[in-house]
Amino acid sequence: MESQIKKIHEQLVSKQITCTSLVQERLELLKANAYNSVNSLLEETAIDLAAKVDAKINNGEKIGLLEGIPFGIKDVYMVQGTYTTASSDMLKNYKSPYTATAIQKLLDVGAIPLVKENCDSFGHGSSSENTIFGPVKNAINPAFVSGGSSGGSAVNVAKDYTVFSIGGDTGGSIRQPAGYNKIYGFKPTYGRISRFGLMAYASSTDCVGPLAKSVEDIRIVLNAMSGKDSKDQTTILSTEISEQEIAKDASGTKVGYFKNFIEGDAIDAAVKADFFASIEKIKAQGIEVKELDFFKGDTLVSTYYTLAMAETASNLSRLDGSNYGNRIEGENLIDTYATTRSESFSEESKRRIVGGNQVLSQGFSDDIYLKGLTLRDQISTNFDTDFKEVDIILSPVTPSPPPKIGESLKDPHAMYLSDAYTVGFSLGQLPTLTVPQGTVTGLQVTAAKNNEELVLKFANFLKDTI
Ligand code: GLN
């Protein structure tokens, strides 16, 4: 699909539409939606900002490419004065005292925030059912889940309620819902975009990223949000990705795929057949494709969940009724903490807090947590070796199509295993993109750290090839 941002920009500049009517129309769609994708609307702010953009255009002033473009925000980002609930009971009345850097950068270039979007509570989940706002329904077939945890963001983009949305990806939360709803979703190299103001899930893999309908829109939004930030010491310097560069011929690219992802029992037969059909189309363009060895999916899932649970148990320990969110008084302080946390966290979040504290506790941490860290190092070393041989690693996004609403809640372990193809790239902190092509839930295009340009260039090639 062509760039929606550029199309709307042209319409605004040539006065075919006004920004106010654009924003109003999208707000109405969000209000009427039956997908549970909305937690709260930023109606007043959006309409005020739209009027300012219209005034500028009417004055004959120039506007920037993102100026007046309506977007959505996963409800885990601070936006000053708005509810930031993380889709949880714990924070259902919590208002942000400040704005996340990534969102501020979009506001600074004039993009218009419309909505805080439904997601799995604190990013815990792969289906966007673990939320107090009702399960987010799939944009293509509402009987199925939207994926998670950035499900509301993916659905809003897929249904054209927002032009792009900002999700958060710790172990697949942008890529997997993008795949389930047939749009693009990008997780950049860890540190490319500041995490300041993103509610922490697992800090060592948390990434900010865009969901959109075209490679070009992903590029534009990524550039706008990237950069070093003194408020997040893990941020890195990065260069702008140019439109010309990613439009160039990708014919010299070497591609690899993990044999064991495709040959295991866990993969759905159609996903496997479609993946191989895509590989054949790529080879037919003269691209070299290699098989690579990698860790088994269940090893990746257990390593990721060990570390993610440990980090989330630590991060969420600050929510005890003292400073933020719900407080339920008990008989004494300890009882207040216990009651507040027991009553205000979801079953899934409690499972992770208990699991995380277990793997961090004396007597267990050496055998479980430290082993997880060692495995993570081995996974990174494996990637270093792979990227000496190939430029791009291609994989399905998920082993199977989306489940029906309700199914994942019955079997959390099966839900964890559905992340088998996304979590490894998160542990490696690599740039990785879902493209809505190739299998029923898309393909995942990954490159070495800081090679986002190559990822987007290869995505452009896939658009014309598959
Ligand atoms: N499904 C994964 C999890 O529950 C990933 C979630 C995410 O990236 N926030 O941990």
Coordinates of C-alpha atoms and ligand atoms in Angstrom, one line a residue:
M1 CA 0.0 0.0 0.0
E2 CA 1.1 3.6 -0.7
S3 CA 2.0 5.9 2.2
Q4 CA -1.1 7.0 4.0
I5 CA 0.8 9.8 5.7
K6 CA 1.9 11.3 2.4
K7 CA -1.6 10.9 0.9
I8 CA -3.3 12.7 3.8
H9 CA -0.5 15.3 3.8
E10 CA -1.3 16.1 0.1
Q11 CA -5.0 16.3 0.8
L12 CA -4.5 18.7 3.7
V13 CA -2.1 20.9 1.8
S14 CA -4.3 21.1 -1.3
K15 CA -7.3 21.8 1.0
Q16 CA -9.2 18.7 -0.3
I17 CA -9.9 18.0 3.4
T18 CA -9.6 20.0 6.6
C19 CA -7.7 18.6 9.5
T20 CA -10.7 19.2 11.8
S21 CA -13.0 17.1 9.6
L22 CA -10.3 14.4 9.3
V23 CA -9.8 14.2 13.1
Q24 CA -13.6 14.3 13.8
E25 CA -14.2 11.5 11.3
R26 CA -11.6 9.3 12.9
L27 CA -12.8 10.1 16.4
E28 CA -16.4 9.1 15.4
L29 CA -15.1 5.8 14.0
L30 CA -13.2 5.1 17.2
K31 CA -16.3 5.9 19.3
A32 CA -18.5 3.6 17.3
N33 CA -16.0 0.7 17.1
A34 CA -17.1 -2.7 18.2
Y35 CA -13.6 -4.1 18.6
N36 CA -12.8 -2.9 22.1
S37 CA -9.7 -1.2 20.8
V38 CA -10.2 2.1 22.7
N39 CA -9.4 2.7 26.4
S40 CA -9.9 6.5 26.3
L41 CA -10.2 9.2 23.7
L42 CA -8.1 12.4 23.6
E43 CA -11.0 14.2 21.9
E44 CA -10.5 17.8 23.2
T45 CA -6.7 17.9 22.6
A46 CA -7.1 16.4 19.2
I47 CA -9.8 18.9 18.0
D48 CA -7.8 21.8 19.4
L49 CA -4.6 20.7 17.6
A50 CA -6.5 20.1 14.4
A51 CA -7.9 23.6 14.4
K52 CA -4.3 25.0 14.8
V53 CA -3.2 23.0 11.7
D54 CA -6.2 24.3 9.7
A55 CA -5.4 27.8 10.7
K56 CA -1.8 27.4 9.6
I57 CA -2.8 26.0 6.2
N58 CA -5.4 28.8 5.7
N59 CA -2.6 31.3 6.5
G60 CA -0.6 29.9 3.7
E61 CA 2.0 28.5 6.1
K62 CA 3.9 25.3 5.3
I63 CA 3.2 22.2 7.3
G64 CA 5.5 19.3 8.0
L65 CA 4.8 15.8 6.8
L66 CA 3.4 14.5 10.1
E67 CA 1.6 17.7 11.0
G68 CA -2.1 17.0 11.4
I69 CA -1.7 13.2 11.0
P70 CA -4.0 11.4 13.5
F71 CA -2.3 8.6 15.5
G72 CA -3.0 6.2 18.3
I73 CA -1.0 5.4 21.5
K74 CA -0.9 2.0 23.3
D75 CA -2.2 2.7 26.8
V76 CA 1.2 2.1 28.4
Y77 CA 2.7 5.5 27.4
M78 CA 2.6 8.6 29.6
V79 CA 0.9 11.5 27.9
Q80 CA 0.6 14.4 30.4
G81 CA -2.9 14.8 31.8
T82 CA -4.3 11.6 30.2
Y83 CA -5.3 8.4 31.8
T84 CA -2.5 5.8 31.5
T85 CA -4.0 2.6 32.7
A86 CA -1.9 -0.2 31.2
S87 CA -5.3 -1.7 30.8
S88 CA -5.2 -2.7 34.5
D89 CA -7.4 -2.3 37.5
M90 CA -4.4 -1.2 39.5
L91 CA -4.0 2.0 37.4
K92 CA -7.5 2.5 36.0
N93 CA -7.7 6.0 37.6
Y94 CA -4.0 7.0 37.1
K95 CA -3.2 10.1 35.1
S96 CA 0.2 10.7 33.6
P97 CA 2.2 13.5 35.2
Y98 CA 4.5 13.9 32.1
T99 CA 4.9 12.8 28.5
A100 CA 7.0 9.9 27.1
T101 CA 9.9 11.1 24.9
A102 CA 8.8 9.1 21.9
I103 CA 5.3 10.6 22.0
Q104 CA 6.7 14.1 22.7
K105 CA 8.8 13.9 19.5
L106 CA 5.6 13.1 17.5
L107 CA 3.7 15.9 19.2
D108 CA 6.7 18.3 18.5
V109 CA 6.3 17.6 14.7
G110 CA 2.6 18.2 14.9
A111 CA 1.1 14.6 14.8
I112 CA -2.3 14.5 16.5
P113 CA -2.9 11.9 19.3
L114 CA -6.5 10.6 19.2
V115 CA -6.7 7.6 21.5
K116 CA -5.1 5.5 24.3
E117 CA -5.4 2.0 23.0
N118 CA -6.4 -1.3 24.6
C119 CA -3.7 -3.9 25.2
D120 CA -2.8 -6.7 27.5
S121 CA -2.4 -5.4 31.0
F122 CA 1.2 -4.2 31.5
G123 CA 2.1 -5.9 28.2
H124 CA 1.5 -9.3 29.7
G125 CA 0.0 -11.4 27.0
S126 CA -0.3 -12.4 23.3
S127 CA -4.0 -11.9 22.7
S128 CA -5.1 -8.6 24.2
E129 CA -7.6 -10.5 26.4
N130 CA -5.8 -9.8 29.7
T131 CA -7.4 -6.3 30.0
I132 CA -10.2 -4.6 32.0
F133 CA -11.5 -3.0 28.9
G134 CA -12.7 -6.3 27.2
P135 CA -10.9 -8.5 24.7
V136 CA -9.7 -6.7 21.6
K137 CA -11.3 -8.4 18.5
N138 CA -9.4 -9.2 15.4
A139 CA -9.8 -6.7 12.5
I140 CA -10.2 -9.4 9.9
N141 CA -12.5 -11.8 11.8
P142 CA -13.8 -10.5 15.1
A143 CA -14.3 -14.1 16.4
F144 CA -10.6 -14.3 16.7
V145 CA -8.1 -12.4 19.0
S146 CA -6.3 -9.3 17.8
G147 CA -3.0 -10.6 19.2
G148 CA -1.1 -8.9 21.8
S149 CA -0.1 -7.1 23.7
S150 CA -0.5 -4.1 21.3
G151 CA -3.8 -5.5 20.0
G152 CA -5.8 -2.3 20.1
S153 CA -3.0 -0.4 18.2
A154 CA -3.0 -3.1 15.4
V155 CA -6.8 -3.1 15.0
N156 CA -7.0 0.7 14.9
V157 CA -4.5 0.9 12.1
A158 CA -6.0 -2.1 10.3
K159 CA -9.5 -0.5 10.4
D160 CA -8.1 3.0 9.4
Y161 CA -9.2 4.5 12.7
T162 CA -5.7 5.8 13.1
V163 CA -3.1 6.4 10.4
F164 CA -0.4 4.9 12.5
S165 CA -0.2 3.7 16.1
I166 CA 2.7 3.5 18.6
G167 CA 2.9 0.1 20.2
G168 CA 5.4 -1.4 22.6
D169 CA 7.3 -4.7 21.9
T170 CA 9.0 -6.7 24.7
G171 CA 8.8 -10.1 23.1
G172 CA 6.6 -9.7 20.0
S173 CA 3.9 -7.3 21.1
I174 CA 4.1 -5.2 18.0
R175 CA 5.0 -7.8 15.4
Q176 CA 2.5 -10.5 16.4
P177 CA -0.7 -8.3 16.5
A178 CA 0.6 -6.7 13.2
G179 CA 0.7 -10.2 11.7
Y180 CA -2.7 -11.2 13.1
N181 CA -4.3 -8.0 11.6
K182 CA -2.3 -7.9 8.3
I183 CA -0.4 -4.7 8.7
Y184 CA 3.3 -3.7 9.2
G185 CA 4.7 -3.5 12.7
F186 CA 8.3 -2.7 13.6
K187 CA 10.5 -3.3 16.6
P188 CA 13.7 -1.3 16.2
T189 CA 17.1 -2.1 17.6
Y190 CA 17.0 -1.8 21.4
G191 CA 17.9 1.7 22.4
R192 CA 17.1 3.4 19.1
I193 CA 14.0 5.0 20.6
S194 CA 13.8 6.3 24.1
R195 CA 11.8 4.2 26.6
F196 CA 11.4 7.2 28.9
G197 CA 7.7 7.4 29.8
L198 CA 6.9 3.8 28.5
M199 CA 5.6 1.8 31.5
A200 CA 8.3 -0.8 32.1
Y201 CA 7.6 -4.4 31.5
A202 CA 11.0 -6.1 30.9
S203 CA 13.4 -3.2 30.7
S204 CA 16.2 -5.2 28.9
T205 CA 13.9 -5.9 25.9
D206 CA 11.2 -3.2 26.0
C207 CA 11.1 -1.3 22.7
V208 CA 9.0 1.5 21.3
G209 CA 7.8 1.0 17.7
P210 CA 5.2 2.0 15.0
L211 CA 2.4 0.0 13.4
A212 CA 1.3 1.2 10.0
K213 CA 0.0 0.2 6.6
S214 CA 3.1 0.8 4.5
V215 CA 6.9 0.5 4.7
E216 CA 7.1 4.2 4.0
D217 CA 4.9 5.2 6.9
I218 CA 7.0 2.9 9.2
R219 CA 10.1 4.8 8.0
I220 CA 8.7 8.2 8.5
V221 CA 7.5 7.5 12.1
L222 CA 10.6 5.6 13.0
N223 CA 12.8 8.6 12.0
A224 CA 10.6 11.0 14.0
M225 CA 10.9 9.0 17.2
S226 CA 14.6 7.9 17.1
G227 CA 17.5 9.5 18.9
K228 CA 19.6 9.7 22.0
D229 CA 17.7 10.8 25.2
S230 CA 19.4 11.9 28.4
K231 CA 16.4 10.5 30.2
D232 CA 17.1 7.0 29.0
Q233 CA 20.8 6.0 29.3
T234 CA 20.3 3.0 27.1
T235 CA 19.5 5.1 24.0
I236 CA 21.9 5.1 21.1
L237 CA 22.8 7.5 18.3
S238 CA 21.2 6.5 15.0
T239 CA 21.1 8.0 11.5
E240 CA 18.1 8.9 9.5
I241 CA 16.8 6.2 7.2
S242 CA 16.4 7.7 3.7
E243 CA 13.6 7.0 1.3
Q244 CA 16.0 6.7 -1.6
E245 CA 18.2 4.1 0.2
I246 CA 15.3 1.7 1.0
A247 CA 14.0 1.9 -2.5
K248 CA 17.2 0.6 -3.9
D249 CA 17.7 -2.9 -5.5
A250 CA 18.0 -5.6 -2.8
S251 CA 19.3 -8.2 -5.2
G252 CA 22.7 -8.8 -3.5
T253 CA 21.1 -9.5 -0.1
K254 CA 21.8 -12.9 1.5
V255 CA 18.9 -14.4 3.3
G256 CA 18.8 -17.1 6.0
Y257 CA 16.0 -19.0 7.9
F258 CA 16.0 -21.2 10.9
K259 CA 15.5 -24.8 9.9
N260 CA 14.2 -25.9 13.3
F261 CA 11.5 -23.1 13.3
I262 CA 10.0 -24.6 10.1
E263 CA 10.7 -28.3 10.6
G264 CA 9.3 -28.7 14.2
D265 CA 5.9 -30.2 15.0
A266 CA 4.6 -26.9 16.5
I267 CA 4.1 -25.2 13.1
D268 CA 0.8 -25.2 11.3
A269 CA 1.0 -27.0 8.0
A270 CA -0.3 -24.1 5.9
V271 CA 2.1 -21.6 7.6
K272 CA 5.0 -24.0 6.7
A273 CA 3.9 -24.5 3.1
D274 CA 3.3 -20.7 2.6
F275 CA 6.7 -19.9 4.2
F276 CA 8.5 -22.3 1.7
A277 CA 6.5 -20.9 -1.2
S278 CA 7.7 -17.4 -0.2
I279 CA 11.3 -18.7 0.0
E280 CA 10.9 -20.1 -3.6
K281 CA 9.7 -16.8 -4.9
I282 CA 12.7 -15.0 -3.3
K283 CA 15.1 -17.5 -4.7
A284 CA 13.5 -17.0 -8.2
Q285 CA 14.7 -13.4 -8.0
G286 CA 18.3 -14.6 -7.8
I287 CA 18.6 -14.2 -4.0
E288 CA 20.8 -16.7 -2.1
V289 CA 18.9 -18.4 0.7
K290 CA 20.6 -20.4 3.5
E291 CA 19.4 -22.7 6.2
L292 CA 20.6 -21.8 9.6
D293 CA 20.8 -23.6 13.0
F294 CA 19.2 -22.0 16.0
F295 CA 17.9 -22.8 19.5
K296 CA 14.6 -24.6 19.7
G297 CA 11.4 -22.6 20.1
D298 CA 10.7 -23.9 23.6
T299 CA 14.3 -23.0 24.8
L300 CA 13.7 -19.5 23.5
V301 CA 10.3 -19.2 25.1
S302 CA 11.6 -20.5 28.5
T303 CA 14.6 -18.2 28.4
Y304 CA 12.5 -15.2 27.5
Y305 CA 9.8 -15.9 30.1
T306 CA 12.3 -16.5 32.8
L307 CA 14.0 -13.1 32.2
A308 CA 10.8 -11.2 31.4
M309 CA 9.0 -12.5 34.5
A310 CA 12.1 -11.6 36.7
E311 CA 12.2 -8.1 35.3
T312 CA 8.5 -7.5 35.5
A313 CA 8.3 -8.7 39.1
S314 CA 11.0 -6.2 39.9
N315 CA 9.4 -3.3 37.9
L316 CA 5.9 -3.9 39.3
S317 CA 7.1 -4.0 42.9
R318 CA 6.6 -0.2 42.9
L319 CA 2.9 -0.7 42.5
D320 CA 1.9 -1.4 46.2
G321 CA -0.7 1.3 46.9
S322 CA 1.8 3.9 48.2
N323 CA 2.6 6.1 45.3
Y324 CA 0.5 5.2 42.2
G325 CA -2.9 3.8 41.4
N326 CA -5.2 1.8 43.6
R327 CA -4.8 1.5 47.3
I328 CA -6.9 -0.9 49.4
E329 CA -6.5 -0.3 53.1
G330 CA -5.7 -3.4 55.2
E331 CA -5.2 -3.9 58.9
N332 CA -1.6 -2.8 58.8
L333 CA 0.9 -1.7 56.1
I334 CA 1.9 -5.2 55.0
D335 CA -1.7 -6.2 54.7
T336 CA -2.4 -3.0 52.7
Y337 CA 0.4 -3.9 50.2
A338 CA -0.9 -7.5 50.0
T339 CA -4.5 -6.7 49.5
T340 CA -3.9 -3.9 47.1
R341 CA -1.7 -6.1 44.9
S342 CA -3.9 -9.2 45.2
E343 CA -7.0 -7.3 44.3
S344 CA -5.6 -5.0 41.6
F345 CA -3.4 -7.2 39.4
S346 CA -4.9 -9.6 36.9
E347 CA -4.4 -13.4 37.2
E348 CA -1.8 -13.3 34.4
S349 CA 0.2 -10.4 35.9
K350 CA 0.1 -12.2 39.3
R351 CA 1.4 -15.4 37.6
R352 CA 4.3 -13.5 36.3
I353 CA 5.1 -11.6 39.5
V354 CA 5.1 -14.9 41.5
G355 CA 7.1 -16.7 38.8
G356 CA 9.6 -13.8 38.5
N357 CA 10.1 -13.5 42.3
Q358 CA 10.6 -17.3 42.4
V359 CA 13.4 -17.3 39.8
L360 CA 15.1 -14.4 41.5
S361 CA 14.9 -15.8 45.0
Q362 CA 17.8 -17.3 47.0
G363 CA 18.3 -20.9 46.2
F364 CA 16.7 -20.6 42.7
S365 CA 18.4 -17.7 41.1
D366 CA 21.7 -19.5 40.2
D367 CA 19.9 -22.4 38.6
I368 CA 17.2 -20.5 36.8
Y369 CA 17.7 -16.7 36.4
L370 CA 21.5 -16.9 35.9
K371 CA 21.1 -19.8 33.5
G372 CA 18.6 -17.6 31.6
L373 CA 21.2 -14.9 31.3
T374 CA 23.8 -17.4 30.1
L375 CA 21.4 -18.7 27.4
R376 CA 20.7 -15.1 26.4
D377 CA 24.4 -14.5 25.8
Q378 CA 24.6 -17.7 23.7
I379 CA 21.6 -16.6 21.7
S380 CA 23.3 -13.3 20.9
T381 CA 26.5 -15.1 19.9
N382 CA 24.5 -17.3 17.6
F383 CA 23.1 -14.2 15.9
D384 CA 26.6 -12.7 15.6
T385 CA 27.7 -15.8 13.7
D386 CA 24.6 -15.9 11.6
F387 CA 25.1 -12.3 10.5
K388 CA 28.5 -13.1 9.2
E389 CA 26.9 -15.4 6.7
V390 CA 23.6 -13.7 5.9
D391 CA 22.2 -10.1 5.9
I392 CA 18.6 -10.9 6.6
I393 CA 16.9 -13.7 8.7
L394 CA 13.4 -14.5 7.5
S395 CA 10.8 -16.3 9.6
P396 CA 7.1 -16.6 10.0
V397 CA 5.7 -14.3 12.7
T398 CA 3.8 -17.0 14.5
P399 CA 3.6 -20.8 14.2
S400 CA -0.2 -20.7 13.8
P401 CA -3.1 -18.5 12.8
P402 CA -4.8 -16.4 15.6
P403 CA -6.8 -18.4 18.2
K404 CA -10.5 -17.8 18.9
I405 CA -11.4 -15.3 21.6
G406 CA -11.3 -17.2 25.0
E407 CA -8.9 -20.0 23.9
S408 CA -5.6 -18.5 25.1
L409 CA -7.1 -17.8 28.6
K410 CA -7.6 -21.5 29.1
D411 CA -4.0 -22.4 28.5
P412 CA -1.4 -19.8 29.4
H413 CA 1.5 -22.2 28.5
A414 CA 0.2 -22.7 24.9
M415 CA -0.1 -18.9 24.7
Y416 CA 3.6 -18.5 25.8
L417 CA 4.6 -21.0 23.1
S418 CA 2.8 -19.0 20.4
D419 CA 5.7 -16.4 20.9
A420 CA 8.3 -18.9 19.8
Y421 CA 9.4 -17.0 16.7
T422 CA 9.4 -13.5 18.1
V423 CA 11.1 -13.7 21.5
G424 CA 14.5 -14.8 20.2
F425 CA 15.0 -11.6 18.2
S426 CA 13.9 -9.5 21.3
L427 CA 16.5 -11.3 23.4
G428 CA 19.1 -10.4 20.7
Q429 CA 17.8 -6.7 20.7
L430 CA 17.6 -6.8 16.9
P431 CA 15.6 -4.7 14.5
T432 CA 12.7 -6.8 13.2
L433 CA 9.6 -6.1 11.1
T434 CA 6.4 -7.9 10.4
V435 CA 5.3 -7.6 6.8
P436 CA 1.7 -8.6 6.0
Q437 CA 2.7 -11.1 3.3
G438 CA 3.8 -14.7 2.8
T439 CA 1.9 -16.5 5.5
V440 CA -1.5 -16.0 7.1
T441 CA 0.2 -14.0 9.9
G442 CA 2.9 -12.5 7.7
L443 CA 6.7 -12.7 7.6
Q444 CA 9.2 -11.4 10.1
V445 CA 12.3 -9.6 8.5
T446 CA 15.3 -9.3 10.9
A447 CA 18.8 -7.8 10.5
A448 CA 21.8 -7.3 12.7
K449 CA 21.7 -4.4 15.2
N450 CA 21.3 -0.9 13.8
N451 CA 20.5 -2.3 10.3
E452 CA 17.0 -1.0 10.2
E453 CA 17.6 0.5 6.7
L454 CA 18.3 -3.0 5.3
V455 CA 15.1 -4.4 7.0
L456 CA 13.0 -1.7 5.3
K457 CA 14.8 -2.1 2.0
F458 CA 14.1 -5.9 2.1
A459 CA 10.5 -5.3 3.0
N460 CA 10.2 -3.1 -0.1
F461 CA 11.6 -5.9 -2.1
L462 CA 9.2 -8.5 -0.6
K463 CA 6.3 -6.2 -1.4
D464 CA 7.1 -6.5 -5.1
T465 CA 8.2 -10.2 -4.9
I466 CA 5.6 -12.1 -2.9
Ligands
GLN1 N1 3.6 -12.1 24.5 C1 4.8 -11.7 25.1 C2 4.6 -11.6 26.6 O1 3.5 -11.8 27.1 C3 5.3 -10.4 24.6 C4 4.6 -9.3 25.2 C5 5.2 -8.0 24.8 O2 6.0 -7.9 23.9 N2 4.8 -6.9 25.6 O3 5.6 -11.4 27.3

